[in-house]
Amino acid sequence: MTETRNSIVKRAVEEIQDGMNVNLGIGMPTLVANEIPDGMTVLLQSENGLLGIGPYPVEGQEDADLINAGKETITTVPGSSFFDSAESFAMIRGGHIDLAILGGMEVSESGDLANWMIPGKVVKGMGGAMDLVVGAKRVVVIMDHVNKHGESKVKKTCALPLTGLSVVDRLITDLAVFDFTEDGMVLVETSAGITIDEVKGKTEATFTVSPDFIIR
Amino acid sequence: MSKVMNSFLEAVSDIQDGATLIVGGFGLCGIPEKSIEALQDRGVKDLTVASNNCGVDDAGLGRLLVNKQIKKMIASYVGENKTFEKQFLNGELEVELSPQGTLAERIRAGGAGIPGFYTATGVGTPIAEGKETKEFNGKTYLLEEGIVGDFALVKAWKADTLGNLVYRKTAMNFNPLAAMAGKITIAEVEEIVEAGELTPEEIDTPGIYVQRVLLGTDYEKRIERLTVRKA
């Protein structure tokens, strides 16, 4: 894991509280699972039909009938349950998942999220992301602040097709943490060594600075 | 009367060109491998298939794609399949992307006799285009339609001779929903027992939804992403 990814993942795990039911998206969000402190009881949901994801199996113990939403072989934790896909999304859409941590391609200043499609490029599909963003009680997006060309991924409006409209509660990037409130987008944290001016320079979106703003 | 059949080719023999199929599975987990192989052998064309994914290039529904048997695919995620991408981009394959939860509910609804339902999923996104909306308590919802299949192909772990089904772990996924939504449901399993040998409590799919039961052997059960830790 690169240092940037590592810092985002370490910050994201702080969003998780004891007793929560949490859904982690595919990719970088999956890495958050490894950082959950021992002693916390957290049930991780996999939208293909499991509440209570455990660690990867010991070599040789893998079971083709037991995978996560990223199609990786996994195990279960004590107290886990299996269910069908309709039940799984009843949990998600019905507001029973406390927290979803998802990856992003673009986030807008009004909390819109785009993370599933680049027009004219590869067709992949949204999977369960559109259901998660409208259904989970709290949606946290984690992503790099700028793309590989140095352009801001935190936009005034998303250029890419949306996954959901005004759905993001919190955005965590390698540079900063933002909340999306009724008063708009608010900067609540910057990473150590990052100034507010630097964040402003790398952010297309307009935001205000929280009175409780901290440098980590 | 026993619902057990011996030949997969016979079980799929009345699936005609242009049929709509609902197929269980998530990725390559819990897919009806043997029914798909039989359909590939039969070579029926212009199929409309509703399934969460479309297999990979040489396994699962990918076998029917390579054979150009699928006209339209209704799915939520198709990222693992190069043939799919190619056929879609050059216009050979019609695709309806449906969010995973919406797709699951559309199949469940179809099987439960519910023609449509409202969901907040997809509001303000490309999948809302052309769909009716309605407000409930000040929030906007999309009208989504149920899906019914001429046939459903499902994979379960065990069946009894009356078609009662039991699934294993996350190989359950879309299978119980698909079983409900097929006018004719073909279930393939790894073990068939006499009626009465499964306890009523353990049955996931009541046999009323299932018309044909077949014993599959030599399941490939390919793992898409083998992830392990050191002991």
Tab-separated table of C-alpha atoms in Angstrom:
chain	number	residue	atom	x	y	z
A	1	MET	CA	0.000	0.000	0.000
A	2	THR	CA	1.355	3.440	-0.895
A	3	GLU	CA	1.775	5.969	1.889
A	4	THR	CA	-1.105	8.065	0.493
A	5	ARG	CA	-3.467	5.089	0.503
A	6	ASN	CA	-2.280	4.084	3.929
A	7	SER	CA	-3.059	7.503	5.383
A	8	ILE	CA	-6.539	7.587	3.810
A	9	VAL	CA	-7.334	4.087	5.087
A	10	LYS	CA	-6.045	4.905	8.588
A	11	ARG	CA	-8.234	8.016	8.684
A	12	ALA	CA	-11.271	6.117	7.345
A	13	VAL	CA	-11.132	3.487	10.084
A	14	GLU	CA	-11.749	6.240	12.642
A	15	GLU	CA	-15.279	6.539	11.202
A	16	ILE	CA	-16.107	3.073	12.519
A	17	GLN	CA	-17.585	2.729	16.011
A	18	ASP	CA	-18.083	-0.296	18.208
A	19	GLY	CA	-21.311	-2.159	17.406
A	20	MET	CA	-21.711	-0.835	13.876
A	21	ASN	CA	-22.891	-2.766	10.810
A	22	VAL	CA	-20.653	-1.540	8.012
A	23	ASN	CA	-20.417	-2.033	4.266
A	24	LEU	CA	-16.989	-1.501	2.697
A	25	GLY	CA	-16.798	-0.923	-1.057
A	26	ILE	CA	-14.474	-2.754	-3.412
A	27	GLY	CA	-10.843	-1.601	-3.725
A	28	MET	CA	-9.301	0.803	-1.214
A	29	PRO	CA	-12.324	0.638	1.169
A	30	THR	CA	-11.805	-3.138	1.558
A	31	LEU	CA	-8.414	-2.382	3.147
A	32	VAL	CA	-10.161	-0.579	6.021
A	33	ALA	CA	-11.213	-3.988	7.404
A	34	ASN	CA	-7.606	-4.821	8.340
A	35	GLU	CA	-7.338	-1.692	10.492
A	36	ILE	CA	-10.407	-2.171	12.717
A	37	PRO	CA	-9.081	-2.242	16.308
A	38	ASP	CA	-9.214	-5.545	18.199
A	39	GLY	CA	-11.944	-5.574	20.784
A	40	MET	CA	-14.436	-3.705	18.623
A	41	THR	CA	-17.474	-5.697	17.553
A	42	VAL	CA	-18.164	-4.625	14.003
A	43	LEU	CA	-20.139	-6.703	11.512
A	44	LEU	CA	-19.060	-6.149	7.915
A	45	GLN	CA	-21.768	-6.662	5.333
A	46	SER	CA	-21.120	-8.128	1.910
A	47	GLU	CA	-23.943	-7.315	-0.483
A	48	ASN	CA	-23.819	-10.741	-2.118
A	49	GLY	CA	-25.410	-12.118	1.050
A	50	LEU	CA	-23.358	-12.115	4.241
A	51	LEU	CA	-23.332	-10.094	7.430
A	52	GLY	CA	-20.120	-10.822	9.338
A	53	ILE	CA	-17.165	-11.036	6.918
A	54	GLY	CA	-14.072	-12.624	8.458
A	55	PRO	CA	-10.433	-12.557	7.347
A	56	TYR	CA	-9.161	-14.241	4.202
A	57	PRO	CA	-9.005	-18.046	4.636
A	58	VAL	CA	-5.822	-19.852	5.520
A	59	GLU	CA	-4.235	-21.247	2.376
A	60	GLY	CA	-5.954	-24.508	1.416
A	61	GLN	CA	-9.132	-23.688	3.383
A	62	GLU	CA	-10.669	-21.489	0.673
A	63	ASP	CA	-14.272	-22.244	-0.294
A	64	ALA	CA	-15.637	-21.277	-3.726
A	65	ASP	CA	-19.107	-20.901	-2.148
A	66	LEU	CA	-17.881	-18.226	0.265
A	67	ILE	CA	-16.844	-14.945	-1.361
A	68	ASN	CA	-17.239	-11.211	-0.807
A	69	ALA	CA	-18.687	-8.652	-3.209
A	70	GLY	CA	-15.234	-8.277	-4.776
A	71	LYS	CA	-15.366	-12.034	-5.564
A	72	GLU	CA	-12.497	-12.719	-3.144
A	73	THR	CA	-12.477	-15.858	-0.987
A	74	ILE	CA	-13.249	-14.984	2.644
A	75	THR	CA	-14.340	-16.517	5.954
A	76	THR	CA	-17.096	-15.639	8.414
A	77	VAL	CA	-16.964	-14.373	12.006
A	78	PRO	CA	-18.973	-15.840	14.915
A	79	GLY	CA	-22.521	-14.475	14.754
A	80	SER	CA	-22.546	-14.058	10.986
A	81	SER	CA	-25.546	-14.811	8.774
A	82	PHE	CA	-26.194	-15.656	5.111
A	83	PHE	CA	-29.162	-14.376	3.098
A	84	ASP	CA	-30.306	-13.809	-0.473
A	85	SER	CA	-29.647	-10.677	-2.526
A	86	ALA	CA	-33.126	-9.164	-2.010
A	87	GLU	CA	-32.744	-9.485	1.759
A	88	SER	CA	-29.258	-8.027	1.511
A	89	PHE	CA	-30.549	-4.914	-0.196
A	90	ALA	CA	-33.530	-4.691	2.138
A	91	MET	CA	-30.865	-4.198	4.828
A	92	ILE	CA	-29.094	-1.609	2.714
A	93	ARG	CA	-32.047	0.300	1.274
A	94	GLY	CA	-34.021	0.041	4.500
A	95	GLY	CA	-31.456	2.056	6.444
A	96	HIS	CA	-30.113	-0.800	8.573
A	97	ILE	CA	-26.471	-0.345	7.545
A	98	ASP	CA	-24.851	2.221	9.853
A	99	LEU	CA	-22.003	3.192	7.580
A	100	ALA	CA	-20.868	2.667	3.998
A	101	ILE	CA	-17.284	3.519	3.051
A	102	LEU	CA	-16.950	3.747	-0.728
A	103	GLY	CA	-14.377	4.752	-3.313
A	104	GLY	CA	-14.974	7.712	-5.609
A	105	MET	CA	-14.010	9.116	-9.001
A	106	GLU	CA	-15.543	12.569	-8.404
A	107	VAL	CA	-17.424	14.241	-5.556
A	108	SER	CA	-19.241	17.571	-6.024
A	109	GLU	CA	-19.630	20.408	-3.518
A	110	SER	CA	-23.270	19.405	-2.987
A	111	GLY	CA	-22.276	15.846	-2.065
A	112	ASP	CA	-23.022	14.198	-5.405
A	113	LEU	CA	-20.928	11.099	-6.050
A	114	ALA	CA	-19.690	9.660	-9.357
A	115	ASN	CA	-17.903	6.342	-9.068
A	116	TRP	CA	-19.233	3.900	-11.622
A	117	MET	CA	-18.861	4.941	-15.238
A	118	ILE	CA	-16.639	6.793	-17.691
A	119	PRO	CA	-18.663	7.494	-20.872
A	120	GLY	CA	-17.243	5.882	-24.008
A	121	LYS	CA	-14.785	3.846	-21.967
A	122	VAL	CA	-15.192	0.478	-20.301
A	123	VAL	CA	-18.735	-0.623	-19.456
A	124	LYS	CA	-18.706	-2.052	-15.971
A	125	GLY	CA	-21.901	-1.256	-14.136
A	126	MET	CA	-22.833	0.205	-10.797
A	127	GLY	CA	-23.160	-3.034	-8.848
A	128	GLY	CA	-24.626	-2.170	-5.459
A	129	ALA	CA	-23.198	1.355	-5.187
A	130	MET	CA	-26.398	3.237	-6.124
A	131	ASP	CA	-28.387	1.332	-3.478
A	132	LEU	CA	-25.713	1.831	-0.819
A	133	VAL	CA	-25.481	5.597	-1.257
A	134	VAL	CA	-29.214	6.129	-0.837
A	135	GLY	CA	-29.724	3.494	1.838
A	136	ALA	CA	-26.847	3.537	4.322
A	137	LYS	CA	-27.331	5.809	7.334
A	138	ARG	CA	-23.969	7.453	6.698
A	139	VAL	CA	-21.909	7.512	3.481
A	140	VAL	CA	-18.176	8.202	3.638
A	141	VAL	CA	-16.219	8.461	0.387
A	142	ILE	CA	-12.461	7.920	0.316
A	143	MET	CA	-10.345	8.874	-2.697
A	144	ASP	CA	-7.227	10.697	-3.880
A	145	HIS	CA	-7.740	14.462	-3.913
A	146	VAL	CA	-6.422	14.912	-7.453
A	147	ASN	CA	-6.183	12.564	-10.440
A	148	LYS	CA	-2.958	11.432	-12.068
A	149	HIS	CA	-2.895	14.630	-14.162
A	150	GLY	CA	-3.053	16.720	-10.981
A	151	GLU	CA	-6.669	17.801	-11.613
A	152	SER	CA	-9.086	18.136	-8.705
A	153	LYS	CA	-11.503	15.233	-8.193
A	154	VAL	CA	-13.467	17.434	-5.783
A	155	LYS	CA	-15.629	19.382	-8.247
A	156	LYS	CA	-18.227	22.143	-8.417
A	157	THR	CA	-20.413	19.629	-10.263
A	158	CYS	CA	-19.500	16.110	-11.303
A	159	ALA	CA	-18.653	15.723	-14.990
A	160	LEU	CA	-19.045	11.939	-14.852
A	161	PRO	CA	-22.448	10.171	-14.641
A	162	LEU	CA	-23.698	10.201	-11.052
A	163	THR	CA	-24.043	7.308	-8.647
A	164	GLY	CA	-26.207	9.414	-6.351
A	165	LEU	CA	-27.399	12.976	-5.825
A	166	SER	CA	-26.447	14.718	-2.533
A	167	VAL	CA	-25.593	11.422	-0.901
A	168	VAL	CA	-22.094	11.918	0.567
A	169	ASP	CA	-21.894	12.766	4.288
A	170	ARG	CA	-18.103	12.925	4.536
A	171	LEU	CA	-15.199	12.914	2.066
A	172	ILE	CA	-11.739	11.771	3.132
A	173	THR	CA	-8.823	12.453	0.766
A	174	ASP	CA	-5.061	12.344	1.157
A	175	LEU	CA	-5.125	16.113	1.813
A	176	ALA	CA	-8.287	16.817	3.771
A	177	VAL	CA	-11.611	15.808	5.292
A	178	PHE	CA	-14.858	17.560	4.265
A	179	ASP	CA	-18.407	17.316	5.567
A	180	PHE	CA	-21.482	17.962	3.428
A	181	THR	CA	-24.021	19.926	5.439
A	182	GLU	CA	-27.127	22.021	4.855
A	183	ASP	CA	-24.762	24.990	4.689
A	184	GLY	CA	-22.692	23.377	1.961
A	185	MET	CA	-19.291	21.761	1.881
A	186	VAL	CA	-17.160	22.328	4.967
A	187	LEU	CA	-13.451	21.660	5.487
A	188	VAL	CA	-13.042	19.967	8.868
A	189	GLU	CA	-9.466	18.639	8.752
A	190	THR	CA	-6.270	18.859	6.766
A	191	SER	CA	-3.550	16.241	6.854
A	192	ALA	CA	-0.344	17.048	8.712
A	193	GLY	CA	1.775	19.529	6.761
A	194	ILE	CA	-1.064	20.574	4.434
A	195	THR	CA	-2.265	24.190	4.563
A	196	ILE	CA	-5.790	25.407	3.884
A	197	ASP	CA	-4.431	27.409	0.941
A	198	GLU	CA	-2.917	24.277	-0.542
A	199	VAL	CA	-6.273	22.486	-0.234
A	200	LYS	CA	-8.027	25.459	-1.849
A	201	GLY	CA	-5.531	25.402	-4.702
A	202	LYS	CA	-6.206	21.739	-5.390
A	203	THR	CA	-9.993	21.852	-4.969
A	204	GLU	CA	-12.366	22.991	-7.713
A	205	ALA	CA	-15.343	22.940	-5.329
A	206	THR	CA	-16.173	25.912	-3.115
A	207	PHE	CA	-16.073	25.196	0.607
A	208	THR	CA	-16.036	26.975	3.948
A	209	VAL	CA	-13.749	26.179	6.857
A	210	SER	CA	-15.344	24.715	9.955
A	211	PRO	CA	-14.956	26.645	13.238
A	212	ASP	CA	-13.779	23.286	14.654
A	213	PHE	CA	-11.183	22.851	11.914
A	214	ILE	CA	-8.089	20.880	12.939
A	215	ILE	CA	-4.744	19.958	11.392
A	216	ARG	CA	-4.010	16.317	12.018
B	1	MET	CA	-44.668	-36.899	-8.598
B	2	SER	CA	-40.927	-36.524	-8.637
B	3	LYS	CA	-39.513	-33.422	-10.325
B	4	VAL	CA	-36.149	-35.065	-10.874
B	5	MET	CA	-34.889	-35.246	-14.452
B	6	ASN	CA	-31.782	-37.027	-15.655
B	7	SER	CA	-30.735	-35.084	-18.721
B	8	PHE	CA	-29.758	-31.419	-18.734
B	9	LEU	CA	-30.280	-31.315	-22.513
B	10	GLU	CA	-33.831	-32.580	-22.010
B	11	ALA	CA	-34.402	-30.102	-19.175
B	12	VAL	CA	-33.577	-27.142	-21.431
B	13	SER	CA	-35.120	-28.645	-24.603
B	14	ASP	CA	-38.185	-26.362	-24.577
B	15	ILE	CA	-36.207	-23.130	-24.171
B	16	GLN	CA	-36.756	-21.473	-27.543
B	17	ASP	CA	-35.012	-18.673	-29.440
B	18	GLY	CA	-35.996	-15.303	-27.981
B	19	ALA	CA	-36.792	-16.650	-24.497
B	20	THR	CA	-36.292	-14.566	-21.344
B	21	LEU	CA	-34.143	-16.278	-18.720
B	22	ILE	CA	-33.434	-15.384	-15.119
B	23	VAL	CA	-30.155	-16.867	-13.981
B	24	GLY	CA	-28.892	-17.115	-10.396
B	25	GLY	CA	-25.334	-16.514	-9.215
B	26	PHE	CA	-22.966	-13.732	-8.193
B	27	GLY	CA	-19.805	-13.633	-10.244
B	28	LEU	CA	-18.993	-17.312	-10.720
B	29	CYS	CA	-20.353	-18.207	-7.253
B	30	GLY	CA	-23.568	-20.238	-7.208
B	31	ILE	CA	-24.040	-20.278	-10.979
B	32	PRO	CA	-26.031	-23.036	-12.741
B	33	GLU	CA	-23.000	-24.341	-14.637
B	34	LYS	CA	-24.619	-27.432	-16.076
B	35	SER	CA	-27.810	-25.787	-17.386
B	36	ILE	CA	-25.708	-23.072	-19.022
B	37	GLU	CA	-23.525	-25.726	-20.689
B	38	ALA	CA	-26.644	-27.514	-21.957
B	39	LEU	CA	-27.980	-24.235	-23.388
B	40	GLN	CA	-24.653	-23.667	-25.080
B	41	ASP	CA	-24.890	-27.147	-26.630
B	42	ARG	CA	-28.472	-26.493	-27.694
B	43	GLY	CA	-27.440	-23.224	-29.330
B	44	VAL	CA	-30.708	-21.273	-28.870
B	45	LYS	CA	-30.320	-17.622	-29.834
B	46	ASP	CA	-31.667	-14.110	-29.159
B	47	LEU	CA	-31.970	-14.761	-25.443
B	48	THR	CA	-32.778	-12.015	-22.960
B	49	VAL	CA	-30.937	-12.829	-19.745
B	50	ALA	CA	-31.404	-11.200	-16.337
B	51	SER	CA	-28.503	-12.055	-14.035
B	52	ASN	CA	-26.319	-9.992	-11.725
B	53	ASN	CA	-23.190	-10.586	-13.810
B	54	CYS	CA	-22.390	-12.158	-17.150
B	55	GLY	CA	-19.677	-14.615	-16.183
B	56	VAL	CA	-16.141	-14.359	-17.521
B	57	ASP	CA	-14.996	-15.011	-21.075
B	58	ASP	CA	-14.864	-18.796	-20.749
B	59	ALA	CA	-17.131	-19.576	-17.805
B	60	GLY	CA	-20.715	-19.040	-16.693
B	61	LEU	CA	-22.919	-16.914	-18.950
B	62	GLY	CA	-19.747	-15.848	-20.766
B	63	ARG	CA	-20.042	-19.166	-22.643
B	64	LEU	CA	-23.357	-18.063	-24.151
B	65	LEU	CA	-21.927	-14.637	-24.997
B	66	VAL	CA	-18.959	-16.068	-26.867
B	67	ASN	CA	-21.465	-18.210	-28.775
B	68	LYS	CA	-23.512	-15.037	-29.567
B	69	GLN	CA	-26.654	-16.520	-28.014
B	70	ILE	CA	-27.530	-13.496	-25.883
B	71	LYS	CA	-29.369	-10.564	-27.458
B	72	LYS	CA	-30.027	-8.561	-24.320
B	73	MET	CA	-28.445	-8.638	-20.887
B	74	ILE	CA	-29.988	-7.160	-17.732
B	75	ALA	CA	-27.241	-6.973	-15.087
B	76	SER	CA	-25.669	-4.761	-12.430
B	77	TYR	CA	-21.976	-5.397	-13.036
B	78	VAL	CA	-20.223	-6.783	-16.089
B	79	GLY	CA	-16.651	-5.604	-15.521
B	80	GLU	CA	-14.990	-9.015	-15.614
B	81	ASN	CA	-15.873	-9.862	-19.181
B	82	LYS	CA	-13.956	-8.708	-22.278
B	83	THR	CA	-16.347	-10.376	-24.734
B	84	PHE	CA	-19.192	-8.492	-23.123
B	85	GLU	CA	-17.384	-5.193	-23.445
B	86	LYS	CA	-16.573	-5.825	-27.106
B	87	GLN	CA	-20.090	-6.932	-28.080
B	88	PHE	CA	-21.618	-3.991	-26.237
B	89	LEU	CA	-19.289	-1.371	-27.718
B	90	ASN	CA	-19.855	-2.604	-31.288
B	91	GLY	CA	-23.635	-2.709	-30.815
B	92	GLU	CA	-24.161	-6.491	-31.008
B	93	LEU	CA	-25.424	-6.757	-27.462
B	94	GLU	CA	-28.204	-4.762	-25.850
B	95	VAL	CA	-27.554	-3.967	-22.198
B	96	GLU	CA	-29.836	-2.774	-19.439
B	97	LEU	CA	-27.807	-1.926	-16.349
B	98	SER	CA	-29.860	-2.172	-13.189
B	99	PRO	CA	-28.491	-1.364	-9.715
B	100	GLN	CA	-27.879	-4.586	-7.817
B	101	GLY	CA	-30.525	-4.007	-5.152
B	102	THR	CA	-33.031	-2.859	-7.743
B	103	LEU	CA	-32.292	-5.920	-9.879
B	104	ALA	CA	-32.733	-8.265	-6.909
B	105	GLU	CA	-36.017	-6.613	-5.972
B	106	ARG	CA	-37.247	-6.584	-9.587
B	107	ILE	CA	-36.740	-10.350	-9.752
B	108	ARG	CA	-38.278	-10.906	-6.308
B	109	ALA	CA	-41.228	-8.681	-7.250
B	110	GLY	CA	-41.711	-10.520	-10.540
B	111	GLY	CA	-41.905	-13.807	-8.688
B	112	ALA	CA	-44.211	-12.338	-6.037
B	113	GLY	CA	-46.747	-10.959	-8.521
B	114	ILE	CA	-45.788	-7.327	-7.995
B	115	PRO	CA	-45.490	-5.524	-11.366
B	116	GLY	CA	-43.572	-2.496	-10.070
B	117	PHE	CA	-42.258	-0.703	-6.994
B	118	TYR	CA	-40.669	2.602	-6.001
B	119	THR	CA	-37.066	3.017	-4.866
B	120	ALA	CA	-34.785	5.971	-4.142
B	121	THR	CA	-31.923	4.090	-5.786
B	122	GLY	CA	-30.779	5.813	-8.970
B	123	VAL	CA	-32.641	9.125	-8.569
B	124	GLY	CA	-30.635	11.836	-10.347
B	125	THR	CA	-28.480	9.302	-12.199
B	126	PRO	CA	-28.518	8.048	-15.823
B	127	ILE	CA	-30.648	5.051	-14.854
B	128	ALA	CA	-33.526	7.379	-13.926
B	129	GLU	CA	-33.895	8.506	-17.553
B	130	GLY	CA	-37.375	7.781	-18.874
B	131	LYS	CA	-38.611	6.373	-15.585
B	132	GLU	CA	-41.691	7.618	-13.788
B	133	THR	CA	-41.064	9.268	-10.410
B	134	LYS	CA	-43.261	9.865	-7.383
B	135	GLU	CA	-42.784	11.741	-4.136
B	136	PHE	CA	-43.355	10.120	-0.760
B	137	ASN	CA	-42.899	12.345	2.312
B	138	GLY	CA	-41.043	14.920	0.249
B	139	LYS	CA	-38.513	12.487	-1.190
B	140	THR	CA	-38.339	11.383	-4.840
B	141	TYR	CA	-38.515	7.713	-5.818
B	142	LEU	CA	-38.244	5.874	-9.152
B	143	LEU	CA	-40.732	3.377	-10.483
B	144	GLU	CA	-38.977	0.110	-11.301
B	145	GLU	CA	-40.653	-2.882	-12.946
B	146	GLY	CA	-40.692	-6.503	-11.849
B	147	ILE	CA	-39.079	-9.137	-14.084
B	148	VAL	CA	-40.630	-12.503	-14.915
B	149	GLY	CA	-38.724	-15.124	-16.895
B	150	ASP	CA	-39.989	-17.788	-19.276
B	151	PHE	CA	-37.414	-19.916	-17.490
B	152	ALA	CA	-35.194	-19.544	-14.444
B	153	LEU	CA	-31.911	-21.396	-14.069
B	154	VAL	CA	-30.802	-21.817	-10.476
B	155	LYS	CA	-28.054	-23.560	-8.561
B	156	ALA	CA	-28.665	-24.878	-5.059
B	157	TRP	CA	-26.713	-27.166	-2.764
B	158	LYS	CA	-29.355	-29.799	-2.062
B	159	ALA	CA	-32.842	-30.589	-3.290
B	160	ASP	CA	-35.463	-33.156	-2.466
B	161	THR	CA	-37.591	-34.907	-5.079
B	162	LEU	CA	-40.342	-32.266	-4.651
B	163	GLY	CA	-37.977	-29.433	-5.557
B	164	ASN	CA	-37.432	-28.016	-2.076
B	165	LEU	CA	-34.027	-26.319	-2.135
B	166	VAL	CA	-31.236	-25.568	0.326
B	167	TYR	CA	-28.361	-23.237	-0.558
B	168	ARG	CA	-24.816	-23.116	0.739
B	169	LYS	CA	-23.131	-19.975	2.146
B	170	THR	CA	-22.881	-17.053	-0.283
B	171	ALA	CA	-23.737	-19.333	-3.217
B	172	MET	CA	-27.342	-18.461	-2.303
B	173	ASN	CA	-27.231	-14.855	-3.642
B	174	PHE	CA	-29.768	-14.358	-6.469
B	175	ASN	CA	-30.811	-18.013	-6.687
B	176	PRO	CA	-33.885	-18.002	-4.396
B	177	LEU	CA	-35.182	-14.900	-6.222
B	178	ALA	CA	-34.570	-16.389	-9.657
B	179	ALA	CA	-36.362	-19.563	-8.544
B	180	MET	CA	-39.486	-17.524	-7.735
B	181	ALA	CA	-39.478	-15.553	-10.977
B	182	GLY	CA	-39.296	-18.310	-13.588
B	183	LYS	CA	-42.509	-19.614	-15.159
B	184	ILE	CA	-40.490	-22.819	-15.368
B	185	THR	CA	-37.632	-23.076	-12.880
B	186	ILE	CA	-34.828	-25.528	-13.505
B	187	ALA	CA	-32.777	-26.203	-10.369
B	188	GLU	CA	-29.446	-28.014	-10.452
B	189	VAL	CA	-27.941	-29.283	-7.226
B	190	GLU	CA	-25.037	-31.244	-5.783
B	191	GLU	CA	-27.214	-33.738	-3.902
B	192	ILE	CA	-30.806	-34.959	-4.274
B	193	VAL	CA	-32.604	-36.629	-1.364
B	194	GLU	CA	-36.094	-38.109	-0.908
B	195	ALA	CA	-38.907	-35.787	0.163
B	196	GLY	CA	-38.908	-35.730	3.954
B	197	GLU	CA	-35.161	-35.989	4.341
B	198	LEU	CA	-34.766	-32.214	4.441
B	199	THR	CA	-36.448	-30.798	7.519
B	200	PRO	CA	-39.150	-28.184	6.818
B	201	GLU	CA	-37.152	-25.670	8.888
B	202	GLU	CA	-34.059	-25.882	6.737
B	203	ILE	CA	-35.723	-25.349	3.363
B	204	ASP	CA	-34.782	-22.029	1.744
B	205	THR	CA	-36.854	-22.288	-1.442
B	206	PRO	CA	-40.152	-24.178	-1.157
B	207	GLY	CA	-40.598	-26.649	-4.000
B	208	ILE	CA	-43.697	-24.843	-5.287
B	209	TYR	CA	-41.346	-22.527	-7.206
B	210	VAL	CA	-39.355	-25.348	-8.790
B	211	GLN	CA	-40.498	-27.481	-11.745
B	212	ARG	CA	-37.357	-29.455	-12.659
B	213	VAL	CA	-34.531	-30.773	-10.479
B	214	LEU	CA	-31.254	-32.171	-11.780
B	215	LEU	CA	-28.157	-33.588	-10.163
B	216	GLY	CA	-25.013	-31.910	-11.436
B	217	THR	CA	-21.606	-33.544	-11.149
B	218	ASP	CA	-18.010	-32.348	-11.513
B	219	TYR	CA	-18.739	-28.739	-10.685
B	220	GLU	CA	-15.886	-26.475	-11.663
B	221	LYS	CA	-16.752	-23.790	-9.053
B	222	ARG	CA	-14.007	-21.561	-10.358
B	223	ILE	CA	-12.671	-19.015	-7.878
B	224	GLU	CA	-12.379	-15.574	-9.481
B	225	ARG	CA	-10.065	-14.040	-6.879
B	226	LEU	CA	-8.237	-16.443	-4.639
B	227	THR	CA	-7.245	-14.525	-1.507
B	228	VAL	CA	-5.603	-16.314	1.416
B	229	ARG	CA	-3.573	-15.551	4.504
B	230	LYS	CA	-0.628	-17.413	5.957
B	231	ALA	CA	-1.548	-19.938	8.656
